[in-house]
Each structure stands twice: as structure tokens, then as C-alpha cells.
Tab-separated table of C-alpha atoms in Angstrom:
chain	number	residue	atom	x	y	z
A	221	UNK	CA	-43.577	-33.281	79.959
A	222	UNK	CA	-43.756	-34.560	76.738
A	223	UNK	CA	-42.088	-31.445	75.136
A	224	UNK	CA	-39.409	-31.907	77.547
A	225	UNK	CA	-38.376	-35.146	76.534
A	226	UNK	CA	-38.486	-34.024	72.736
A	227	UNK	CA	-35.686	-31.630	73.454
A	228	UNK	CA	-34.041	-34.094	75.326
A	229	UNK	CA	-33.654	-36.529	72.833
A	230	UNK	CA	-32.777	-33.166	70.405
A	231	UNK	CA	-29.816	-32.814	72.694
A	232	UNK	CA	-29.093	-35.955	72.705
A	233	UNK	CA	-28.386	-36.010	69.124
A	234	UNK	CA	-26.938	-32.774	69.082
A	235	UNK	CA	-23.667	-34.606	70.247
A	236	UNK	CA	-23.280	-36.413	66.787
A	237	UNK	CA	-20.555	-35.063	64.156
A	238	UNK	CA	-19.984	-36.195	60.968
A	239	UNK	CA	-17.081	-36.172	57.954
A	240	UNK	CA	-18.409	-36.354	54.924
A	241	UNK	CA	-15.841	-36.588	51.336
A	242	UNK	CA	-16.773	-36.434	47.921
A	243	UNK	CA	-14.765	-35.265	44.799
A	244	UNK	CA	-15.775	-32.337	43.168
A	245	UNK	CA	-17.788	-33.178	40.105
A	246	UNK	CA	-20.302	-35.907	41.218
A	247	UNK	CA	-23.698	-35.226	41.005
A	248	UNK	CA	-24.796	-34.949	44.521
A	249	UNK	CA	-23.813	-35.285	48.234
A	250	UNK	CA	-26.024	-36.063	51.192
A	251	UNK	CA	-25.402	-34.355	54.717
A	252	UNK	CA	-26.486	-36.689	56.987
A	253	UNK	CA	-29.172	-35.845	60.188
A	254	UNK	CA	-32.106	-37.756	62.097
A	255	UNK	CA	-33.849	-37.340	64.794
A	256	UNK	CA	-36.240	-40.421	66.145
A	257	UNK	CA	-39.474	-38.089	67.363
A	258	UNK	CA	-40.104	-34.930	65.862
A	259	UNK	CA	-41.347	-31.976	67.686
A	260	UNK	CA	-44.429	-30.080	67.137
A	261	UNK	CA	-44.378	-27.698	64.262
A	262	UNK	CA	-40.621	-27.123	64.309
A	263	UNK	CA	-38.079	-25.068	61.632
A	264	UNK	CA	-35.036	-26.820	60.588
A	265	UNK	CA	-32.214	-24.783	59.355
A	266	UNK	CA	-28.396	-25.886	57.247
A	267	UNK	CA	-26.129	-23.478	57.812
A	268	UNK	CA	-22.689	-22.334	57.825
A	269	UNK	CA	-21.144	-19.973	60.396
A	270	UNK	CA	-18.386	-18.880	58.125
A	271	UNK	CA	-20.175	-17.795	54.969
A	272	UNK	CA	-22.799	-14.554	55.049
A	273	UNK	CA	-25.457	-15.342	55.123
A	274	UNK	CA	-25.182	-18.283	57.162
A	275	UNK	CA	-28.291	-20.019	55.883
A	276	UNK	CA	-28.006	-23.056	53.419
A	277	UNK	CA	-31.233	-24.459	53.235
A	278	UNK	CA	-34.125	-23.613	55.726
A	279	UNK	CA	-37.568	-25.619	56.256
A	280	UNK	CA	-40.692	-24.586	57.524
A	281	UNK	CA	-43.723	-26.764	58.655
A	282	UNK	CA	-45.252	-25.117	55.645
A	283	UNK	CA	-42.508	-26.286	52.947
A	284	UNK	CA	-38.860	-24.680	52.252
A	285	UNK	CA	-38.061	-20.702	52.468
A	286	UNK	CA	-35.019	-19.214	50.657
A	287	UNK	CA	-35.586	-15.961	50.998
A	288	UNK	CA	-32.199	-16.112	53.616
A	289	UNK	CA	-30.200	-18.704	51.481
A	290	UNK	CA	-26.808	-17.723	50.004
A	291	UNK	CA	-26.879	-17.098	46.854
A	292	UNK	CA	-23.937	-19.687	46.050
A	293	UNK	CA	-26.602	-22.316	47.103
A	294	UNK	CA	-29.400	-21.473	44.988
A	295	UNK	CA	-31.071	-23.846	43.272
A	296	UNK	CA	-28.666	-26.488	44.391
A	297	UNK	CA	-30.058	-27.855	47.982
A	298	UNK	CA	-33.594	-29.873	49.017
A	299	UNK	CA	-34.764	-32.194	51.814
A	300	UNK	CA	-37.356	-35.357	51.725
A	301	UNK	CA	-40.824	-33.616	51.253
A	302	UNK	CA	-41.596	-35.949	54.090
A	303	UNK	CA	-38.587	-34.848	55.776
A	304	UNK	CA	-40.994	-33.523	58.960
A	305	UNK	CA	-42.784	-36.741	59.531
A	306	UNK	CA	-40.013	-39.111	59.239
A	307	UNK	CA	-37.090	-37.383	60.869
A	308	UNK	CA	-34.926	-37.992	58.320
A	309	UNK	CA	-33.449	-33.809	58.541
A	310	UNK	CA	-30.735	-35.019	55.832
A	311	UNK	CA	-29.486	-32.478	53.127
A	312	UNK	CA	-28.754	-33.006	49.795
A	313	UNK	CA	-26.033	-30.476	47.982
A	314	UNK	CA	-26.061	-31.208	43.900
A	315	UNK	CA	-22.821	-30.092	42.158
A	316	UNK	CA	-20.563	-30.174	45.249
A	317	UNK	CA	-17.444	-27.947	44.235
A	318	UNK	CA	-14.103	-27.396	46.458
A	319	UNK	CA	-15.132	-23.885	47.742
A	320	UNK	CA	-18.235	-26.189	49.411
A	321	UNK	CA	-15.752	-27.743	51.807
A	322	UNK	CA	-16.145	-26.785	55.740
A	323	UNK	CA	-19.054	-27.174	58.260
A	324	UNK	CA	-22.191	-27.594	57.911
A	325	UNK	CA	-24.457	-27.280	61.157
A	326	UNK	CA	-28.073	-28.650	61.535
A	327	UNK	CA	-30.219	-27.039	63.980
A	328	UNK	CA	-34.323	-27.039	65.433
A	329	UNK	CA	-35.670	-24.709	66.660
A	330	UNK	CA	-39.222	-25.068	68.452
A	331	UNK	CA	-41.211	-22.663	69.877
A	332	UNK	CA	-38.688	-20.177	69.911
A	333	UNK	CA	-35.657	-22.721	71.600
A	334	UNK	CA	-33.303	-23.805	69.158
A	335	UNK	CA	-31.312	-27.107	69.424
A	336	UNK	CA	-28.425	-27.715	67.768
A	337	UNK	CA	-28.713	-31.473	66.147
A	338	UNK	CA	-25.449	-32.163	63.932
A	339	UNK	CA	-22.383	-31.124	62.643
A	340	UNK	CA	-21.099	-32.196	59.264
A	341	UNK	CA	-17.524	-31.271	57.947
A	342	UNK	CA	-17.775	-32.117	54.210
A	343	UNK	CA	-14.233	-31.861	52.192
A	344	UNK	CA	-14.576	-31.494	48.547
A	345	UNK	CA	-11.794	-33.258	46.695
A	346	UNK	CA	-9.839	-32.417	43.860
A	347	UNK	CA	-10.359	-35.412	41.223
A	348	UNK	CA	-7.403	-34.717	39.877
A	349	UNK	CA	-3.655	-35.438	40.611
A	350	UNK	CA	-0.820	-31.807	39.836
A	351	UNK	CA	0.735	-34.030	36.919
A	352	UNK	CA	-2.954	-35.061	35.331
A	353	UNK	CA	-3.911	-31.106	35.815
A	354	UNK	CA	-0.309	-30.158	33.728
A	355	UNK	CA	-1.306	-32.998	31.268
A	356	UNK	CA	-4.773	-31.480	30.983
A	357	UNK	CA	-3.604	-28.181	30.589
A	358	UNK	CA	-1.937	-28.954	27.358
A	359	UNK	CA	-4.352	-30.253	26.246
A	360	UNK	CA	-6.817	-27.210	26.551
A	361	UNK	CA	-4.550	-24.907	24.662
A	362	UNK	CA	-4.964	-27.058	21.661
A	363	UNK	CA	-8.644	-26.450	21.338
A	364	UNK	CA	-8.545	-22.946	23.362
A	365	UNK	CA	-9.633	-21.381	20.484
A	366	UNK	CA	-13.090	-23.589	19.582
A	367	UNK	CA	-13.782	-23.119	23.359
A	368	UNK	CA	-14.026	-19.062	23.812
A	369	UNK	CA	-15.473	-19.297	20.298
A	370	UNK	CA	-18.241	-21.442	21.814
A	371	UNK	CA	-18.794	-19.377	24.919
A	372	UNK	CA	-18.933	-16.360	23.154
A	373	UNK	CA	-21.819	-17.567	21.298
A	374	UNK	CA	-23.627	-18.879	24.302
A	375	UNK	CA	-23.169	-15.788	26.594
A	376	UNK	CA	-23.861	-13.358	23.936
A	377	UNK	CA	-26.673	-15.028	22.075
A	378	UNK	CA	-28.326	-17.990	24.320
A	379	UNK	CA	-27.752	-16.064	28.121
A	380	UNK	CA	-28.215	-12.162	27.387
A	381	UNK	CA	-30.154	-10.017	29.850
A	382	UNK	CA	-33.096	-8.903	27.748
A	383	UNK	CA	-33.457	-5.280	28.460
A	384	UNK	CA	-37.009	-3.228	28.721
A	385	UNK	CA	-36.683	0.442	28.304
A	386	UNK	CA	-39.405	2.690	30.678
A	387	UNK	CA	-40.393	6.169	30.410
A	388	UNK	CA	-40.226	8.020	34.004
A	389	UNK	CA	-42.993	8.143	35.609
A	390	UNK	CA	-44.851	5.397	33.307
A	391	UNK	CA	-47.912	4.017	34.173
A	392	UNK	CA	-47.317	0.067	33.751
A	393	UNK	CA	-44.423	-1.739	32.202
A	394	UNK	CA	-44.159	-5.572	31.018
A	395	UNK	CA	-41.672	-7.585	31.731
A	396	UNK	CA	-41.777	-10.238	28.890
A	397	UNK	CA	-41.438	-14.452	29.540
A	398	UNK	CA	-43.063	-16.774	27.098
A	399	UNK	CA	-42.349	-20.672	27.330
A	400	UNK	CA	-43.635	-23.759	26.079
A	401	UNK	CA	-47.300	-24.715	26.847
A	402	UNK	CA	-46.219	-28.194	28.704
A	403	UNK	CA	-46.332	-26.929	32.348
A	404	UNK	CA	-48.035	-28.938	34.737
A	405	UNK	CA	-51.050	-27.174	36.817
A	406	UNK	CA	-49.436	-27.782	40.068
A	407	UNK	CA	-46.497	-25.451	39.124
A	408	UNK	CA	-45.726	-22.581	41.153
A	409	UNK	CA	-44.207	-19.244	39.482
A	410	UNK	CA	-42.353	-16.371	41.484
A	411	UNK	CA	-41.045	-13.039	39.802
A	412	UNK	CA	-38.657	-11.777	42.395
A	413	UNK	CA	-36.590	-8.635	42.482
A	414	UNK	CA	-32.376	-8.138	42.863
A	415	UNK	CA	-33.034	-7.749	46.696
A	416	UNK	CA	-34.802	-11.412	46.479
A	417	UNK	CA	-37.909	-9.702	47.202
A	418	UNK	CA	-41.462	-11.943	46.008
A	419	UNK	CA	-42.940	-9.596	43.198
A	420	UNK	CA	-45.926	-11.772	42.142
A	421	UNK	CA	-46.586	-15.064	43.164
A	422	UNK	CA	-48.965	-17.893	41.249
A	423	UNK	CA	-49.320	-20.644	42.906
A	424	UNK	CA	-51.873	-24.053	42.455
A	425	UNK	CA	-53.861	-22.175	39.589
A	426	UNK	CA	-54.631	-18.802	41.189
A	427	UNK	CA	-52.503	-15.010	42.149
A	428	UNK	CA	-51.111	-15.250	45.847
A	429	UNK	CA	-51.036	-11.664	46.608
A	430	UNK	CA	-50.979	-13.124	50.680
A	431	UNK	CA	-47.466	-13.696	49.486
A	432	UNK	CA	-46.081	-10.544	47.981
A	433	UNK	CA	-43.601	-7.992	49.074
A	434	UNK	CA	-46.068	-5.339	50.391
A	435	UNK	CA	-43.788	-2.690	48.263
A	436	UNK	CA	-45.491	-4.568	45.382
A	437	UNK	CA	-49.108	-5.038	46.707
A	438	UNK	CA	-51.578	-4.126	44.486
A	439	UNK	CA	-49.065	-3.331	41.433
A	440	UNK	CA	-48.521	-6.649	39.288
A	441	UNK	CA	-50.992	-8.753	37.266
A	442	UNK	CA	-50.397	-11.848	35.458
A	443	UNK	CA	-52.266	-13.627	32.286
A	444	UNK	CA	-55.083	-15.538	33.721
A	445	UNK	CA	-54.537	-18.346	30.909
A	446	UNK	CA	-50.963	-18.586	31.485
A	447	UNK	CA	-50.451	-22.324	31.804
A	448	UNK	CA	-51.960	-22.990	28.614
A	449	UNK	CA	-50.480	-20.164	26.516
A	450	UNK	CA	-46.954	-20.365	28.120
A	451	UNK	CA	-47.227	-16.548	28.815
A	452	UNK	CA	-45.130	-15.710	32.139
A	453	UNK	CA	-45.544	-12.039	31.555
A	454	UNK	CA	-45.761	-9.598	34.611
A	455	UNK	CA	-47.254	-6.269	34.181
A	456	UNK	CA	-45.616	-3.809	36.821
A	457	UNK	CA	-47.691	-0.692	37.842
A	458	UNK	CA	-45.905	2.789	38.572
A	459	UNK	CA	-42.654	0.914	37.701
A	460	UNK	CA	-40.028	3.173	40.098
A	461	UNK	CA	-37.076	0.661	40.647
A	462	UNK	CA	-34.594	-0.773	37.927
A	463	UNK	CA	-32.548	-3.742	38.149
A	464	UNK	CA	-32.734	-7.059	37.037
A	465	UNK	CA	-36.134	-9.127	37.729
A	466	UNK	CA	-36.134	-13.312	37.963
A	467	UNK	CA	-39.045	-15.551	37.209
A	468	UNK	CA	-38.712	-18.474	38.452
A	469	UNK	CA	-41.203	-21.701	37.544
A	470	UNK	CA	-40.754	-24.721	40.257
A	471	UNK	CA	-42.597	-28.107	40.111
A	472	UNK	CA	-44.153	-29.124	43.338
A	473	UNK	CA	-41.273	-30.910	45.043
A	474	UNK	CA	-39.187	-27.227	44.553
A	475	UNK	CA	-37.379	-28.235	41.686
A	476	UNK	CA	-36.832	-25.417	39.119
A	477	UNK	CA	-37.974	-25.759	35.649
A	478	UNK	CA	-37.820	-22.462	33.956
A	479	UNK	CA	-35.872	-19.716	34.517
A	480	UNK	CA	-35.457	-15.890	33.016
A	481	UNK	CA	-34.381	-12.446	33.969
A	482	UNK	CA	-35.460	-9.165	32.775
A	483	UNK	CA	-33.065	-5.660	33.118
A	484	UNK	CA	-35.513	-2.832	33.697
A	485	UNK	CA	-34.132	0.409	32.933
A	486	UNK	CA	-35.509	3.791	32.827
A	487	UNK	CA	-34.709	6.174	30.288
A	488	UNK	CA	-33.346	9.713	32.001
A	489	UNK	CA	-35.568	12.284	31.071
A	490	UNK	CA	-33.826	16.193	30.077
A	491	UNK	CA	-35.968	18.965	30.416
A	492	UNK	CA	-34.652	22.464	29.510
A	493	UNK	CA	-35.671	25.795	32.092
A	494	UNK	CA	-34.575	29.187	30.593
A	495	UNK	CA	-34.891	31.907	32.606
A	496	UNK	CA	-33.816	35.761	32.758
A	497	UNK	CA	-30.408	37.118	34.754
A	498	UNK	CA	-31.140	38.641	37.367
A	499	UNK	CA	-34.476	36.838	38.467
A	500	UNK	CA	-35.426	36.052	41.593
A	501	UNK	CA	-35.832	32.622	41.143
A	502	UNK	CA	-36.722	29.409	39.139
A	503	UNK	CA	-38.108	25.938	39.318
A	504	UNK	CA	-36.699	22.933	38.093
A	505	UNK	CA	-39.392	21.001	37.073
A	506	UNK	CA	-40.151	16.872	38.433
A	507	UNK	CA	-43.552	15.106	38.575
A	508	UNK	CA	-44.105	11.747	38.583
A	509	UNK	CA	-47.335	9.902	38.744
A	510	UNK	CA	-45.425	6.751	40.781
A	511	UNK	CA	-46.998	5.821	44.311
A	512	UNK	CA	-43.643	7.081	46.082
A	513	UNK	CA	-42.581	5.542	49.777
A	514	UNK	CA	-42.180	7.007	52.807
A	515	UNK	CA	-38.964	6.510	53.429
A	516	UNK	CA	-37.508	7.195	50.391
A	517	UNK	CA	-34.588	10.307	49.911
A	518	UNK	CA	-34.457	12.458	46.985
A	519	UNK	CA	-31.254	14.652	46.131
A	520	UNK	CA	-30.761	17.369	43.496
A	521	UNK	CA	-27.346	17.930	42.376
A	522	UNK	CA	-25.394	20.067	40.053
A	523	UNK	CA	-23.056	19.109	37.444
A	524	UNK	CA	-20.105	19.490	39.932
A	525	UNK	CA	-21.675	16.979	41.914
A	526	UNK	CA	-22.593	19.257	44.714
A	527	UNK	CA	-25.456	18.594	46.617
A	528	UNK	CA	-27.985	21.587	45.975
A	529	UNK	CA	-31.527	20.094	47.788
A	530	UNK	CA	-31.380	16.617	50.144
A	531	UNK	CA	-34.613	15.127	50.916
A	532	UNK	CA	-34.672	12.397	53.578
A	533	UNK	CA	-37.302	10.611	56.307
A	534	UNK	CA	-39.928	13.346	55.345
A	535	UNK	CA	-38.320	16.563	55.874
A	536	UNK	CA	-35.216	18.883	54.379
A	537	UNK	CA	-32.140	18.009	54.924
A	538	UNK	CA	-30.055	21.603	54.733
A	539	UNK	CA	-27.429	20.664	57.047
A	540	UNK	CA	-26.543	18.443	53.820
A	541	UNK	CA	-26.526	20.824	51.197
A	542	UNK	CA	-23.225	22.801	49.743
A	543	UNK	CA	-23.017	26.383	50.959
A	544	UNK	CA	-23.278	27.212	47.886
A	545	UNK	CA	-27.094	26.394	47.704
A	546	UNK	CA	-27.605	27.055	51.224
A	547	UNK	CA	-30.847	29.427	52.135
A	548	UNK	CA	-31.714	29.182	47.964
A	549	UNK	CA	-33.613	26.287	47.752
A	550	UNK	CA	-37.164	24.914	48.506
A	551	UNK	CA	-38.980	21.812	47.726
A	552	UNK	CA	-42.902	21.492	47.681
A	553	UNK	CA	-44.346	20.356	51.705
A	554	UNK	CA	-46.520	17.467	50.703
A	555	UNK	CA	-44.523	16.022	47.673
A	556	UNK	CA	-45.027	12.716	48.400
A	557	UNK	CA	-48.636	13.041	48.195
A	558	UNK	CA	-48.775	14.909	45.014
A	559	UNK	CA	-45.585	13.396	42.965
A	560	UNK	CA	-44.063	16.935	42.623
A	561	UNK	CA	-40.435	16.699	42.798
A	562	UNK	CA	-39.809	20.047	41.656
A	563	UNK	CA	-37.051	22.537	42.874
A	564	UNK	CA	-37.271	26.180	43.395
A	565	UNK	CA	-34.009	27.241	43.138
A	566	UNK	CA	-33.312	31.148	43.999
A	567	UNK	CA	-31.079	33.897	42.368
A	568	UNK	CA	-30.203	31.362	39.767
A	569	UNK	CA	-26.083	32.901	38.395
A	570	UNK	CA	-25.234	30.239	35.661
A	571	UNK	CA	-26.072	27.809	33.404
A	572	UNK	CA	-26.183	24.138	34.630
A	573	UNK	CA	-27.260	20.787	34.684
A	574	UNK	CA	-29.763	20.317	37.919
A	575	UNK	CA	-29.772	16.529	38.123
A	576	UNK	CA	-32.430	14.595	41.179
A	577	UNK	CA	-32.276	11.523	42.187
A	578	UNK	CA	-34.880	9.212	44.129
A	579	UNK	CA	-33.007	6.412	46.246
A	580	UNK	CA	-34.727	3.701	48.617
A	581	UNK	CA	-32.824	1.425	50.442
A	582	UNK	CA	-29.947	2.945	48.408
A	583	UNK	CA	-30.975	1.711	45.081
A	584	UNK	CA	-32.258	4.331	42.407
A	585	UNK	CA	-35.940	4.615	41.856
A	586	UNK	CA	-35.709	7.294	39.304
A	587	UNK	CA	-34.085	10.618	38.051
A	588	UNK	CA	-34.292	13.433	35.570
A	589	UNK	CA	-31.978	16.095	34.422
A	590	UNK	CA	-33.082	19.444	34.131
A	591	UNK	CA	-30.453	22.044	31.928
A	592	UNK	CA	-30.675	25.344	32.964
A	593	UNK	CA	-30.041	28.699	30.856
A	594	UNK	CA	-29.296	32.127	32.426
A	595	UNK	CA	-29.992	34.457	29.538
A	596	UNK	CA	-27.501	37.361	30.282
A	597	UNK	CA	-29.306	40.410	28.163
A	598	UNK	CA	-26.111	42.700	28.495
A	599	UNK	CA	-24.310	41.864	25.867
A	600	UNK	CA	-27.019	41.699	23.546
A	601	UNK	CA	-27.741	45.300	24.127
A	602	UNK	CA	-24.236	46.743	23.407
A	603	UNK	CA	-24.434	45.124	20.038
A	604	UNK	CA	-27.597	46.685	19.352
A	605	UNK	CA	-25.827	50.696	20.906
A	606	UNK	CA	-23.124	50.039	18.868
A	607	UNK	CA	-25.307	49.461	15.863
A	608	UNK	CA	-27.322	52.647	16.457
A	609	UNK	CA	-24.634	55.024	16.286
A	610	UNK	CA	-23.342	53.332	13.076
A	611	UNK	CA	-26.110	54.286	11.459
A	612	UNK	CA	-26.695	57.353	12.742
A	613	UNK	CA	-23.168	58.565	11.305
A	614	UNK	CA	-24.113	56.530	8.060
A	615	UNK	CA	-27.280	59.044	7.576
A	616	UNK	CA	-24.903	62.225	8.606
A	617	UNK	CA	-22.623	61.421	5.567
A	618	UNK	CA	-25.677	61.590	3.366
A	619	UNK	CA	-27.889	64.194	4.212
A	620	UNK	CA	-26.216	66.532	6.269
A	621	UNK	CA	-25.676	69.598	3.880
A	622	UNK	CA	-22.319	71.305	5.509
A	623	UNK	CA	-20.329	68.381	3.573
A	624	UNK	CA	-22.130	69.064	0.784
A	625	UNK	CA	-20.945	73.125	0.748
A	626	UNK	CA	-17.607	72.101	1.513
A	627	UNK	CA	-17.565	69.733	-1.413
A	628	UNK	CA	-19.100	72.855	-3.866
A	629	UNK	CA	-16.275	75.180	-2.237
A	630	UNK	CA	-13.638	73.082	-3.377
């Protein structure tokens, strides 16, 4: 009974709409929702049905998530830390801008029921009237040139992607972040991925490995001293995936205080195979020492782009290949357990450049090239006839003695 009046009073609100109007530029805006009894362990979600994804801000009993948050909202909403004991489900949006205007729902949901609690249209305003913008406008071509001359030096020298270089098939990699020694101990740092995935988490002075993408389990390490040193650096085992990487430090009410992001890229290894015409086959050689997935899909290809070996959800894929390659081609049975990638490739015709690929989740994990020469012994051989009989008519004109006589006759 006394759940069932909870959502009735959730309904109840659930009738209330709001307009909201701010001009673009101030520093924050608050989207207003209360309830007057708050239900047992409940998640409260922001969101926005005409964005993807819809989620603005979302709030657990256990503190905020944003794994599911746009991106254009990062860093830029929070509730009350108290927000689940006093009811007060308000959000507050910092830097409002004029693509922020539309609506903005508020919803519960309790034991799997979700209520629906407010709707808030908020319109972003343009500060500005058309003849202050044409006034303005002059004004920026005057100093146009100090401007780009200022954020070329800020993008290119204050905001570059540092870049770490890895070796295929590497055993660990670090992905460097060293700040200033004046953190407090109740900060909480996150190295997440591109896909927003949690690559290490430290948290209230100790590794939360509860908390980690399971594709990382067991693969990153952080300085045990790194509060007092400043040192942010993760160490990545069996580094397989490039892209950019984002530490993140937060204070405890979520706000953040130090950011940086790290480009890891793999150098493409080139291996060269030479191998007789006329043999019966050849392997391209691949190993890697990485801890591979199962559902990962590897793909050799020539230099033409066709697809010569397609590896996918634990088996061959020849309906995929080019005809070309079809019936010529064989991969090792358990290469996920042993790391060889290798391709036997048979009645190899021409050189070429072999090139395989390792996707997951259709993001490159690694490659290598292979070049392949077909040593064609043919020609080689009718250089060396040629030069036989050369010298074969070289030692008639000298010691043949009928040429001789004939010379005497005369």
C-alpha cells in the first residue's frame, strides 16, 4: 500500500510542465522538478526524445552514471548530492547555448515502473539583436587576424593529442599523465576509452577493478603513490586497440578537475616472404602475443583490396572471399588460442602486398603487411644459355686449328 501511494503522488506530479528562458551565455540554468516523498531506491533520468542518445543526466541510488549521456552534455550537467533524500530532482545545465533549446523530460523509474514526473521546454535566447550582430561583425574583422593567430597557438601547442607509438603485438604500453601534486585524497580518476568504456578506475585511495570494462580486466595498473607524485599514468597490457584514451580526475561532488587524452597508435609492421614459382604454397606470416577475443574478425587482403581469407565468430568465412582466392587459402584451427594469424596461401602467381586486419566491434585492433616475391627462375636461365654458347664460339676462334690452316693457305 504504501508503494502504491508513492506512484500515485509520482503521477500526480507527472502532470506539471514547465517553460524555462535563458540567453545563451549565462553561466547556468536550472530545470526545475520535485517530488514530496521519494520512493525506495529509485533511478532518475533527464532526457530528451529528440537527440540520440536520449539521456542528459542519469542518477542512481549509488551517485550519477554517464556512461549513456550525450556527448554534447558532458561535463556540463549535476543534481543536489542530496537530491534522493530531499526530492528536489532539479537539473542544472552550465553554459546553456541555442542548440540546448527543446524538451527536457524528467522521469522515475522504481522497481522496474517508470513514471514520468515533468516536462521542461527551455528556449535558449539569442543575446543579441541582427543590427548589434552586423555591428559586431565589423568589429571582428578588425582584429581577425590577432584572433586565428591566437587559436593557432592554443590548438597547436596548449590542446594537441599527444601521440604514443606501439609495436604490434607489444607486451605493455604507457599512456603518460603527470599533474600537480595538490589533489585531494577523496578524488576519483577514470581512464576511459573512445567507446566511453571504464579502462581503470581509482577511486577513495585504492584500484576499483569491480568497476572496469571486463575487456580490460586484469590488463591496467596504476602508480600506487599517485596522489602525491601527480603521476596519472596507466600501463596497458597486450595493448590491441588504438584510438584516443581520456583520463578524467573528478572531486567528490562529480566535478571535473583534470583532464587529458592520449592517441594510441600502432606502428604497421612489413614482413617480406620470398618464395619459388611454381611452389605449392606459402605462408604469410602473423603472431601476436595479445589475449585476442572471441568475437573478433580477422581479414587478409591483397593490394587490390580483394578479400583473400575472412575470419569471423570462430570459423572461415569462404563464402566471403574473391574467387580469386577461393579453395587456396587456410588459416591455423585454434588461432585464437595460440596468437597465430598466419596465412597459407596456395599456388602463389605474383608478387603482392598480403595485408590482415583484426576488427572488434568494427574498430581495428591490429594489422601487418606481409610483401610477397614470386622468384620467376626462367629468365635467369636464358641469360645464363645465352652466355654459354658465347663462349663456347669465343674458344672455337682460338683454338680450333682449321682457321688456323686457312689463315697459313692464304
Amino acid at each position: 500500500m504504501k508503494m502504491l501511494g508513492v506512484f500515485g503522488i509520482l503521477v500526480h506530479v507527472s502532470q506539471h510542465a514547465f517553460g524555462v528562458e535563458v540567453y545563451e551565455g549565462v553561466g547556468s540554468v536550472l530545470l526545475p522538478c520535485q517530488i514530496s516523498s521519494v520512493p525506495l531506491r529509485p533511478t532518475v533520468v533527464w532526457s530528451r526524445y529528440d537527440l540520440t542518445p536520449s539521456t542528459i543526466h542519469q542518477r542512481y541510488p549509488e551517485g550519477d552514471d554517464f556512461k549513456n549521456q550525450n556527448q554534447r552534455f558532458r561535463d556540463r550537467t549535476s543534481m543536489k548530492t542530496d537530491t534522493l533524500v530531499t526530492g528536489d530532482l532539479s537539473l542544472t545545465l552550465r553554459r546553456p547555448c541555442l542548440s540546448d533549446s527543446g524538451n527536457y523530460t524528467c522521469t522515475v523509474t522504481v522497481f522496474g515502473n517508470e513514471q514520468r514526473l515533468a516536462d521542461v521546454e527551455l528556449q535558449v535566447k539569442d543575446p543579441f539583436p541582427p543590427w548589434a550582430k552586423g555591428l559586431v561583425a565589423v568589429s571582428v574583422v578588425l582584429v581577425v587576424l590577432a584572433v586565428a593567430v591566437g587559436l593557432f597557438i592554443y590548438c597547436y601547442y596548449f590542446r594537441t593529442v599527444p601521440q604514443v607509438e606501439v609495436e604490434s603485438g607489444a607486451e605493455s604500453v604507457q599512456l603518460p599523465f603527470r599533474t600537480t601534486t595538490d589533489l585531494p585524497e577523496d578524488v576519483t580518476v577514470e581512464w576511459r576509452d573512445w567507446n566511453n568504456r571504464k579502462v581503470h578506475v581509482y577511486q577513495d585511495g585504492s584500484d576499483r577493478p569491480e568497476k572496469q570494462d571486463e575487456f580490460y580486466r586484469n590488463r591496467t595498473e596504476m602508480k600506487k603513490d599517485l596522489l602525491r607524485t601527480g603521476d596519472l599514468s596507466l600501463t596497458l597490457k597486450h595493448p590491441i586497440c588504438r584510438g584516443i584514451y581520456i583520463c578524467r580526475v573528478y572531486n567528490r561532488e562529480g566535478r571535473v578537475l583534470r583532464e587529458k587524452q592520449v592517441k594510441l597508435w600502432d606502428k604497421v609492421p612489413q614482413e617480406e616472404v620470398v618464395v619459388e614459382s611454381g611452389a605449392e604454397s606459402v605462408q604469410l606470416p602473423f603472431i601476436t602475443t595479445a589475449d585476442l577475443p572471441g568475437d573478433v574478425t580477422m581479414k587478409w587482403k591483397d593490394k587490390d583490396n580483394r578479400k583473400v581469407h575472412v575470419y569471423q565468430d570462430g570459423s572461415d568465412r569462404p563464402e566471403e572471399q574473391d574467387e580469386f582466392y577461393r579453395n587456396r587459402t587456410e588459416m591455423k584451427k585454434d588461432l585464437l588460442r595460440t596468437g597465430d594469424l598466419s596465412l597459407t596461401l596456395k599456388h602463389p602467381t605474383d608478387r603482392d602486398i598480403f595485408t590482415c586486419r583484426v576488427y572488434r566491434e568494427g574498430r581495428v585492433l591490429m594489422e601487418k603487411d606481409v610483401k610477397l616475391e614470386v622468384k620467376d627462375q626462367r629468365p635467369v636461365k636464358r641469360i645464363e644459355d645465352k652466355e654459354e654458347s658465347v663462349d663456347i664460339r669465343n674458344r672455337s676462334s682460338s683454338t680450333d686449328p682449321t682457321p688456323l690452316m686457312a689463315d697459313q693457305s692464304v
